[in-house]
Structure formats: C-alpha cells, structure tokens
Coordinates of C-alpha atoms in Angstrom, one line a residue:
M21 CA -39.9 -26.6 -18.0
E22 CA -38.1 -29.8 -19.0
P23 CA -37.9 -32.4 -16.3
V24 CA -34.4 -33.3 -15.2
K25 CA -33.3 -37.0 -14.8
L26 CA -33.2 -37.6 -11.1
V27 CA -31.8 -39.9 -8.4
E28 CA -34.2 -42.6 -7.3
E29 CA -35.7 -42.2 -10.8
Y30 CA -37.6 -39.1 -9.6
N31 CA -37.9 -36.1 -11.8
F32 CA -37.8 -32.5 -10.6
D33 CA -41.2 -30.8 -10.7
D34 CA -42.9 -34.1 -11.6
H35 CA -46.6 -33.6 -10.5
T36 CA -47.4 -37.3 -10.8
T37 CA -44.9 -38.6 -8.3
S38 CA -44.3 -35.7 -6.0
D39 CA -45.4 -35.6 -2.3
V40 CA -44.4 -32.1 -1.3
R41 CA -44.4 -28.6 -2.9
V42 CA -41.7 -26.0 -2.4
C43 CA -42.1 -22.2 -2.9
F44 CA -39.4 -19.6 -2.8
K45 CA -41.5 -16.7 -1.7
L46 CA -41.0 -13.2 -3.1
I47 CA -42.6 -10.1 -1.7
D48 CA -45.6 -8.8 -3.7
E49 CA -45.2 -11.4 -6.4
Q50 CA -47.3 -14.4 -7.2
P51 CA -45.5 -17.5 -5.8
E52 CA -44.3 -20.3 -8.1
W53 CA -44.6 -23.8 -6.6
F54 CA -42.3 -26.7 -7.5
S55 CA -43.4 -30.3 -7.1
C56 CA -40.7 -32.2 -5.2
H57 CA -40.1 -35.4 -3.3
S58 CA -39.7 -35.4 0.4
S59 CA -37.2 -38.3 0.2
V60 CA -34.9 -36.3 -2.1
L61 CA -35.2 -33.2 -0.1
S62 CA -34.5 -34.8 3.3
Q63 CA -31.7 -36.8 1.9
N64 CA -29.9 -33.7 0.6
S65 CA -30.7 -30.9 2.9
K66 CA -30.6 -30.5 6.7
Y67 CA -33.0 -27.6 6.4
F68 CA -35.6 -29.7 4.5
T69 CA -35.2 -32.6 6.9
D70 CA -36.1 -30.3 9.8
R71 CA -39.0 -28.7 8.0
L72 CA -40.5 -32.0 6.8
G73 CA -40.6 -33.2 10.4
Q74 CA -42.9 -30.4 11.4
N75 CA -46.6 -31.0 11.8
D76 CA -47.8 -28.2 9.6
I77 CA -45.8 -29.4 6.7
R78 CA -47.0 -33.0 7.0
S79 CA -50.6 -31.8 7.0
N80 CA -50.5 -29.6 3.8
S81 CA -47.3 -30.8 2.1
C82 CA -46.1 -27.3 1.4
I83 CA -42.9 -25.5 2.3
E84 CA -42.5 -21.8 1.8
I85 CA -39.0 -20.2 2.0
E86 CA -38.4 -16.4 1.9
C87 CA -36.0 -15.6 -0.8
P88 CA -34.3 -12.3 -1.9
R89 CA -35.3 -11.4 -5.5
T90 CA -31.7 -11.3 -6.7
E91 CA -31.2 -14.9 -5.4
Y92 CA -34.3 -16.5 -6.7
D93 CA -32.8 -18.2 -9.8
H94 CA -30.0 -19.6 -7.7
Y95 CA -32.4 -21.1 -5.2
V96 CA -34.4 -22.7 -8.0
K97 CA -31.2 -24.1 -9.6
M98 CA -30.1 -25.4 -6.2
L99 CA -33.4 -27.3 -5.9
K100 CA -32.9 -28.9 -9.3
L101 CA -29.4 -29.9 -8.5
M102 CA -30.5 -31.8 -5.4
Y103 CA -31.9 -34.4 -7.8
L104 CA -28.6 -35.0 -9.7
P105 CA -25.9 -37.4 -8.7
G106 CA -23.0 -35.7 -7.0
E107 CA -20.6 -36.1 -10.0
S108 CA -23.1 -34.2 -12.2
V109 CA -23.4 -31.2 -10.0
V110 CA -20.0 -29.8 -10.9
D111 CA -20.7 -30.1 -14.7
S112 CA -24.0 -28.1 -14.4
F113 CA -22.2 -24.7 -14.0
D114 CA -21.0 -22.4 -16.7
S115 CA -19.8 -19.5 -14.6
V116 CA -18.3 -18.6 -11.2
K117 CA -21.1 -16.1 -10.7
S118 CA -23.7 -18.8 -11.1
A119 CA -21.8 -21.2 -8.8
L120 CA -21.4 -18.6 -6.1
G121 CA -25.2 -17.8 -6.2
V122 CA -26.1 -21.5 -5.8
L123 CA -23.4 -21.9 -3.1
R124 CA -25.0 -19.2 -1.0
A125 CA -28.4 -20.8 -1.4
S126 CA -27.2 -24.4 -0.7
N127 CA -25.1 -23.3 2.3
S128 CA -28.1 -21.5 3.8
L129 CA -30.3 -24.5 3.5
G130 CA -27.7 -27.1 4.5
C131 CA -27.5 -28.8 1.1
E132 CA -24.1 -30.5 1.6
L133 CA -24.0 -32.3 -1.8
V134 CA -24.7 -29.2 -3.8
T135 CA -22.4 -27.1 -1.6
K136 CA -19.5 -29.5 -2.3
G137 CA -20.2 -29.4 -6.1
C138 CA -20.2 -25.6 -6.1
I139 CA -16.9 -25.5 -4.2
A140 CA -15.3 -28.0 -6.5
Y141 CA -16.3 -25.9 -9.5
I142 CA -15.2 -22.6 -8.1
E143 CA -11.9 -24.0 -6.8
A144 CA -11.1 -25.2 -10.4
A145 CA -12.3 -22.1 -12.3
S146 CA -10.5 -18.8 -12.9
W147 CA -11.7 -15.7 -11.0
D148 CA -11.8 -12.1 -11.7
E149 CA -11.1 -9.5 -8.9
N150 CA -14.8 -8.9 -8.1
E151 CA -15.5 -12.6 -7.9
E152 CA -12.6 -13.1 -5.6
E153 CA -13.9 -10.6 -3.1
E154 CA -17.3 -12.4 -3.2
I155 CA -15.7 -15.8 -2.7
L156 CA -13.9 -14.5 0.4
E157 CA -17.2 -13.2 1.8
V158 CA -19.0 -16.5 1.2
A159 CA -16.0 -18.5 2.5
R160 CA -16.5 -17.0 6.0
S161 CA -19.7 -19.0 6.4
L162 CA -18.3 -22.3 5.1
G163 CA -16.1 -23.3 7.9
S164 CA -13.7 -26.2 7.1
D165 CA -15.3 -26.6 3.6
A166 CA -13.6 -23.3 2.6
V167 CA -10.1 -24.8 2.9
S168 CA -9.8 -26.1 -0.6
L169 CA -11.6 -23.0 -2.0
L170 CA -9.1 -20.6 -0.5
A171 CA -6.0 -22.6 -1.2
R172 CA -4.9 -20.3 -4.0
L173 CA -5.3 -17.2 -1.8
H174 CA -3.2 -18.4 1.1
A175 CA 0.2 -16.7 1.5
P176 CA 2.9 -18.9 0.0
S177 CA 5.8 -20.1 2.1
A178 CA 9.0 -18.0 2.3
D179 CA 10.8 -20.6 0.2
A180 CA 8.2 -20.4 -2.5
V181 CA 8.4 -16.6 -2.6
K182 CA 12.1 -16.8 -2.7
N183 CA 12.1 -19.2 -5.7
V184 CA 9.8 -17.0 -7.6
F185 CA 11.9 -13.9 -6.8
I186 CA 15.0 -15.6 -8.1
S187 CA 13.3 -16.7 -11.3
A188 CA 11.8 -13.3 -11.9
I189 CA 15.1 -11.6 -11.3
R190 CA 16.8 -13.9 -13.8
F191 CA 14.2 -12.9 -16.4
A192 CA 14.2 -9.2 -15.4
T193 CA 18.0 -9.0 -15.8
C194 CA 18.2 -11.1 -19.0
M195 CA 20.4 -13.7 -17.3
E196 CA 19.3 -16.5 -19.6
T197 CA 21.8 -16.7 -22.5
P198 CA 20.9 -16.2 -25.2
F199 CA 17.9 -14.1 -24.3
P200 CA 15.3 -14.4 -27.1
P201 CA 13.6 -11.1 -28.2
F202 CA 10.2 -12.6 -27.9
L203 CA 10.6 -12.9 -24.1
D204 CA 10.8 -9.1 -23.8
D205 CA 7.2 -9.0 -22.6
L206 CA 8.0 -11.5 -19.9
K207 CA 11.1 -9.5 -18.9
T208 CA 8.9 -6.3 -18.5
S209 CA 6.3 -8.2 -16.5
A210 CA 9.0 -9.6 -14.2
Q211 CA 10.4 -6.1 -13.6
E212 CA 6.9 -4.7 -12.8
Q213 CA 6.0 -7.5 -10.5
I214 CA 9.3 -7.4 -8.6
D215 CA 8.7 -3.6 -8.1
F216 CA 5.2 -4.4 -6.8
M217 CA 6.2 -7.3 -4.5
I218 CA 9.1 -5.6 -2.7
H219 CA 6.7 -3.0 -1.2
E220 CA 4.0 -5.5 0.0
D221 CA 4.9 -6.7 3.5
D222 CA 7.6 -7.6 6.0
E223 CA 7.8 -11.2 4.8
T224 CA 8.6 -10.1 1.3
A225 CA 11.3 -7.8 2.7
L226 CA 12.8 -10.7 4.5
V227 CA 13.1 -12.6 1.2
T228 CA 14.8 -9.7 -0.4
M229 CA 17.4 -9.8 2.4
D230 CA 18.1 -13.5 1.7
E231 CA 21.7 -14.1 0.6
D232 CA 20.7 -16.3 -2.3
V233 CA 18.3 -13.6 -3.6
R234 CA 20.9 -10.9 -3.2
S235 CA 23.5 -13.0 -4.9
V236 CA 21.3 -13.4 -7.9
V237 CA 20.5 -9.6 -7.9
Q238 CA 24.3 -8.9 -7.9
E239 CA 24.8 -11.4 -10.7
G240 CA 22.0 -9.8 -12.7
T241 CA 23.4 -6.3 -12.2
T242 CA 26.8 -7.5 -13.5
K243 CA 25.1 -9.2 -16.4
L244 CA 23.2 -6.0 -17.4
L245 CA 26.4 -3.8 -17.2
S246 CA 28.3 -6.4 -19.2
G247 CA 25.5 -6.4 -21.7
L248 CA 25.7 -2.6 -22.1
R249 CA 29.5 -2.8 -22.6
T250 CA 29.1 -5.5 -25.3
G251 CA 26.4 -3.4 -27.0
L252 CA 28.6 -0.4 -27.1
D253 CA 31.4 -2.5 -28.6
L254 CA 29.0 -3.5 -31.4
L255 CA 27.5 0.0 -31.8
A256 CA 29.8 1.3 -34.6
T257 CA 28.9 -1.6 -36.9
E258 CA 25.2 -1.7 -36.1
F259 CA 25.0 2.1 -36.3
D260 CA 26.3 2.0 -39.9
Q261 CA 23.6 -0.6 -40.8
S262 CA 20.7 1.0 -39.0
P263 CA 21.2 4.0 -36.7
D264 CA 17.6 3.8 -35.3
L265 CA 17.9 0.1 -34.4
A266 CA 21.4 0.6 -32.9
E267 CA 20.1 3.4 -30.7
K268 CA 17.1 1.3 -29.7
G269 CA 19.3 -1.6 -28.6
I270 CA 21.4 0.6 -26.3
L271 CA 18.3 2.4 -24.9
S272 CA 16.8 -1.0 -24.0
S273 CA 20.0 -1.9 -22.2
L274 CA 20.1 1.4 -20.3
A275 CA 16.4 1.0 -19.4
D276 CA 17.2 -2.3 -17.8
I277 CA 20.1 -0.8 -15.9
D278 CA 17.9 2.1 -14.8
W279 CA 15.4 -0.4 -13.5
V280 CA 17.9 -2.5 -11.6
A281 CA 19.4 0.6 -10.0
N282 CA 16.0 1.5 -8.6
L283 CA 15.7 -2.0 -7.3
L284 CA 19.1 -1.9 -5.7
A285 CA 18.2 1.3 -4.0
K286 CA 15.2 -0.2 -2.4
I287 CA 17.0 -3.3 -1.0
D288 CA 20.2 -1.4 0.1
M289 CA 22.5 -2.7 -2.6
M290 CA 23.3 0.5 -4.4
H291 CA 27.0 -0.1 -3.9
A292 CA 26.8 -2.9 -6.5
F293 CA 25.4 -0.5 -9.1
V294 CA 27.7 2.5 -8.3
S295 CA 30.9 0.4 -8.3
G296 CA 29.9 -1.4 -11.6
W297 CA 28.9 1.9 -13.3
S298 CA 32.1 3.5 -12.2
E299 CA 34.1 0.7 -13.7
I300 CA 32.6 1.0 -17.1
S301 CA 32.2 4.8 -17.2
D302 CA 35.5 5.4 -19.1
H303 CA 34.4 2.9 -21.8
I304 CA 30.9 4.4 -22.0
L305 CA 32.2 7.9 -22.5
S306 CA 34.9 6.9 -24.9
V307 CA 32.2 5.4 -27.2
V308 CA 29.3 7.9 -27.0
Q309 CA 31.7 10.9 -27.3
D310 CA 33.2 9.6 -30.5
K311 CA 32.9 12.1 -33.4
K312 CA 30.9 9.4 -35.3
Y313 CA 27.9 10.2 -33.0
S314 CA 28.3 13.9 -32.6
S315 CA 25.0 14.6 -34.2
G316 CA 23.1 11.5 -33.1
L317 CA 22.3 9.1 -30.2
W318 CA 20.6 12.0 -28.4
A319 CA 18.2 9.7 -26.6
V320 CA 21.1 7.5 -25.4
K321 CA 23.1 10.5 -24.3
A322 CA 20.2 11.9 -22.3
K323 CA 19.5 8.4 -20.7
L324 CA 23.1 8.2 -19.7
I325 CA 22.7 11.4 -17.7
E326 CA 19.6 10.0 -16.0
V327 CA 21.3 6.7 -15.1
T328 CA 24.5 8.4 -13.9
G329 CA 22.4 10.7 -11.8
K330 CA 21.4 7.7 -9.7
A331 CA 25.0 6.9 -9.0
L332 CA 25.8 10.6 -8.2
D333 CA 22.8 10.8 -5.9
A334 CA 23.8 7.6 -4.0
V335 CA 27.4 8.9 -3.5
G336 CA 26.5 12.5 -2.9
Y337 CA 24.1 11.8 -0.1
G338 CA 26.1 9.0 1.5
T339 CA 24.0 6.0 0.5
V340 CA 27.2 4.5 -1.0
I341 CA 30.5 5.3 0.7
L342 CA 33.5 5.5 -1.6
P343 CA 37.1 6.7 -0.9
P344 CA 37.9 10.3 -2.1
S345 CA 39.8 9.0 -5.1
S346 CA 36.8 7.1 -6.4
R347 CA 34.4 10.0 -5.8
I348 CA 36.8 12.4 -7.6
H349 CA 37.1 10.0 -10.6
L350 CA 33.4 9.5 -10.9
L351 CA 32.7 13.3 -10.7
K352 CA 35.5 14.4 -13.0
R353 CA 34.7 11.8 -15.6
W354 CA 30.9 12.6 -15.8
L355 CA 30.7 16.3 -15.0
P356 CA 32.2 17.5 -18.4
Y357 CA 29.9 15.1 -20.2
I358 CA 26.8 16.3 -18.3
Q359 CA 27.7 19.9 -19.0
M360 CA 28.3 19.5 -22.7
T361 CA 25.3 17.2 -23.3
K362 CA 22.9 19.3 -21.3
R363 CA 23.9 22.4 -23.2
L364 CA 23.5 20.7 -26.6
L365 CA 20.1 19.2 -25.6
D366 CA 19.0 22.7 -24.5
E367 CA 20.0 24.2 -27.8
N368 CA 18.2 21.5 -29.7
S369 CA 15.1 21.9 -27.5
K370 CA 14.3 25.1 -29.3
D371 CA 12.7 22.7 -31.8
E372 CA 9.5 21.5 -30.0
T373 CA 9.9 18.0 -31.5
S374 CA 13.4 17.4 -30.1
L375 CA 14.3 15.6 -26.9
Q376 CA 14.1 17.5 -23.7
M377 CA 15.3 16.5 -20.2
D378 CA 13.1 16.5 -17.2
S379 CA 13.6 19.6 -15.1
D380 CA 13.1 17.8 -11.8
M381 CA 15.7 15.2 -12.7
C382 CA 18.1 17.9 -13.7
Q383 CA 17.6 19.7 -10.4
N384 CA 18.2 16.4 -8.4
I385 CA 21.4 15.7 -10.3
E386 CA 22.6 19.3 -9.7
S387 CA 22.0 18.9 -6.0
A388 CA 23.8 15.6 -5.9
I389 CA 26.8 17.1 -7.6
V390 CA 26.9 20.0 -5.2
S391 CA 26.8 17.5 -2.3
M392 CA 29.6 15.5 -3.8
V393 CA 31.8 18.5 -4.4
L394 CA 31.4 19.7 -0.8
A395 CA 32.4 16.2 0.5
L396 CA 35.7 16.2 -1.3
P397 CA 39.1 17.4 0.1
S398 CA 39.4 21.1 -0.2
D399 CA 42.2 21.0 -2.8
D400 CA 40.0 18.8 -5.0
Q401 CA 37.1 21.1 -4.5
A402 CA 39.3 23.9 -5.7
D403 CA 40.2 22.1 -8.9
I404 CA 36.6 21.4 -9.8
L405 CA 35.4 24.9 -8.9
S406 CA 38.2 26.5 -10.8
E407 CA 37.4 24.5 -13.9
W408 CA 33.6 25.2 -13.4
M409 CA 34.2 29.0 -13.3
K410 CA 36.4 29.0 -16.4
N411 CA 33.6 27.4 -18.3
A412 CA 30.7 29.1 -16.6
E413 CA 29.9 31.3 -19.6
Q414 CA 29.7 28.2 -21.8
F415 CA 28.0 25.8 -19.4
R416 CA 25.4 27.2 -17.1
Y417 CA 24.6 23.7 -15.8
P418 CA 25.2 22.5 -13.2
D419 CA 25.1 25.6 -11.0
L420 CA 27.9 25.1 -8.4
T421 CA 27.5 28.6 -6.8
E422 CA 26.5 27.1 -3.4
A423 CA 29.5 24.8 -3.4
F424 CA 31.7 27.8 -4.3
E425 CA 30.3 29.9 -1.4
V426 CA 30.8 27.1 1.1
W427 CA 34.3 26.5 -0.1
C428 CA 35.2 30.2 0.2
Y429 CA 33.9 30.3 3.8
R430 CA 35.8 27.1 4.8
T431 CA 38.9 28.5 3.2
K432 CA 38.7 31.8 5.1
T433 CA 38.1 30.1 8.4
A434 CA 40.0 26.8 8.0
K435 CA 43.3 27.7 9.6
R436 CA 41.8 29.6 12.6
R437 CA 39.2 26.9 13.3
L438 CA 41.6 23.9 12.9
V439 CA 44.5 25.6 14.8
G440 CA 42.2 26.5 17.7
G441 CA 40.9 22.9 17.8
L442 CA 44.4 21.4 17.7
N443 CA 45.6 23.7 20.5
G444 CA 42.6 22.9 22.6
S445 CA 43.4 19.2 22.3
S446 CA 47.1 19.6 23.0
N447 CA 48.0 17.9 19.7
P448 CA 51.0 19.7 18.0
T449 CA 51.7 17.0 15.4
V450 CA 49.5 18.5 12.6
S451 CA 50.8 21.6 10.8
L452 CA 48.8 23.7 8.4

C-alpha cells in the first residue's frame, strides 16, 4: 500500500522508522500487522497511550486489538488518519457511511483528533434516513462532542416553527401575487407538509393556535375564494378558447379550496370557510348552471358537490353555528344543484369512462343534509320536504325519508308536548 505523508515526517506503515506494530485481530483469520510509531499513536489516542505504557507492549512492541469484521476497514483508515494533520482529516472522507465507521472506531480508541474530523465532515454532509438513525445511535456515546453533530435534529423554537408555518401557508394558498405557474410544485409541497406538521405534537398545535398564524390562514382562505370567483368571471372567455384548460384552471382552484377547508377543520376555523363559501355560492351556481356549460364542466360540477359537502357537514353537525336564515339559504341554494348534478352524473356513469362520484362521499353529504333539515324551524322543514316529495320521482338523491319521518312525528306530538311543558312551567304567554 502507498505510504501516506505524515506528521513529524513519519509515514504510516513505514518499516524503516517504526517502533511498534498494530494488529486489528479478526477471529479465524491471519492477522495483518501495520508498522506504526509510538509517538504518533500516543499523541493522538488515549487508548494507545495507555497500552504503550504497559510492560508487555514495551517488551515486544506489538499491540493487538480485537475488531469486528464489519469494522475492520474503518479501524485501518482511522490508524492512517492519525498520521495526518487535523485539517486534512475532514478532506479524507467521501461518504457519511465511511465517516461514521471511522467515528465509531476513533471514539472507541479515544482518538480525539480523528473523532473531531469525522464529526466535522458528518455535520456538514447531507444524510439519508438510515444514516440519520445511525448518527443518533453513535451520538449517544460522544457526550458534549455530539452537540454540533445533532444541531440540525434539535426541535426548532416556537418562533421558528411559526415563521415557517406562515411562509408555507402563503405559498399553499397562492397569496403571492402574481403566483407563477412554475411554483405549483412548491405549493403542493407546502400543502403536504402543513398537513403533516399539524398532526405531529402539542408544540405544533400551539403554533397553529397563534393569532398571527390564524390571521394568515384566514387571509389565505379569502384569497383562494376570491381567486375562484375571478376564475369563474373569466371562464366564459377561456372556455371558448380551450374548454379543457378552462376546466383545469377551475379544478385547480377548487382543489386548493378543498385543501384549505380540510386544514380549517383541523384547527377549528371552519367558520371562515363556511361563511366565505356561502357568500360566493350564488355566484358559483349562476356561472356553472349557465346553458353554455350544460354538457360540459362535469369534473368541476362534481368537485363543487364535494367542496359544498364540507360546508354542509360543518353546519349539519354543529361544527359551525349559523342562524336559521343562513342555514336555510345554504341548503336551498345547493340542494337543487346537488340533486340535478348527481342525477346527470349517474346517467352519464353508464359509460364506464365517464366521471363517477364516490359513494361514501355521497352518503356523508346525504347524512349532513338530513341533519341540517332536522335542525331547521318546522315550517322551513315542511317547505323543503314538500319540494323534495314533489321531485322524488325525478331525483332519488338525497333520500330525506328519515327527516320526513321525524318531522311527521314532531308535528303529531308538537302541540301536546309544548302545551304540557308550558302549563307545567306556568308560562301562559306562548300560544300555539
């Protein structure tokens, strides 16, 4: 093997100047001896300093060290590195795997200079997931030397997490104006990582409750809803030029709104979505129900049902509390659209290549509508149920049979139950 240029002008494995031999002993294999220099070994290793001071070593000038077969090459490289000046140790590595192996060897033999070189290299290199686990394991035996090595793995401060959240939300909700198309990948990544982070731990949950973060989420939600409205205003012109591209643009906007609705549900801000969606509902429906799109935009029409379902679910199950007038408006505006669109999609679904709606989603929306109906004043329930039964033959979805049965029972018993309750409370001011 080629000699390496050494400190004190010694060369590793130089038989002519060496005064001690080192062997990393392997079980059932012929040992290989390396010619070394006691001054170099003792200068760089606490282990060798101790061994060189023992009588048996001074008498035969040989040091045997038991070594696992898988670590043999790392121990040999560590021995070579002991001859290099400190600044050259870092440059001798070409992989984290190699540096980790040498680090284990140098740490076990107390070679401080080599250990520091390994740590400096690993700290500056990129790691994969497996290497990261190995680094954590090795770090447990390094004591204070592991501080710099583990700096990138320490939990960031709450302020740092908050700043990243805010930046990610701005990208995820296209708040940068204008938002270049080539940043779509970053937007998708931001959405995915926000979803991942909000489930991680209590500290992250505290950040999502921060007023600055929530304010940016609110602003981003408004931005996405406004963007959808703008896209719908431009739809007619863009549809004439390229129907596919026009539909793709609206679908992208709806996908972002769908994502932010899921986020808002997880951080208890669904009111922001429901109120905003309710405000633009009339405009949305006036556009997509135009005769111009009677035979097109099916993906958009189906996605609108999916997104609206989230609003209906939030209101129907009490996540978002709205006054009766707002609930009635939301339901009466979207129920006819859902009925008609679902029927047309079902008819088109006879062709296996056509768009089909997810059955579980449809069931969830139906349940939410039933809950909303049952929470309305009885006269408003009657209006909706009457209209539903008139069109039951034409629209089989949603099935409001449960709501109808409950309404009938309440109607039959209402006067008796309420009068009895009023008499019992000695309150004569309410008449039925």
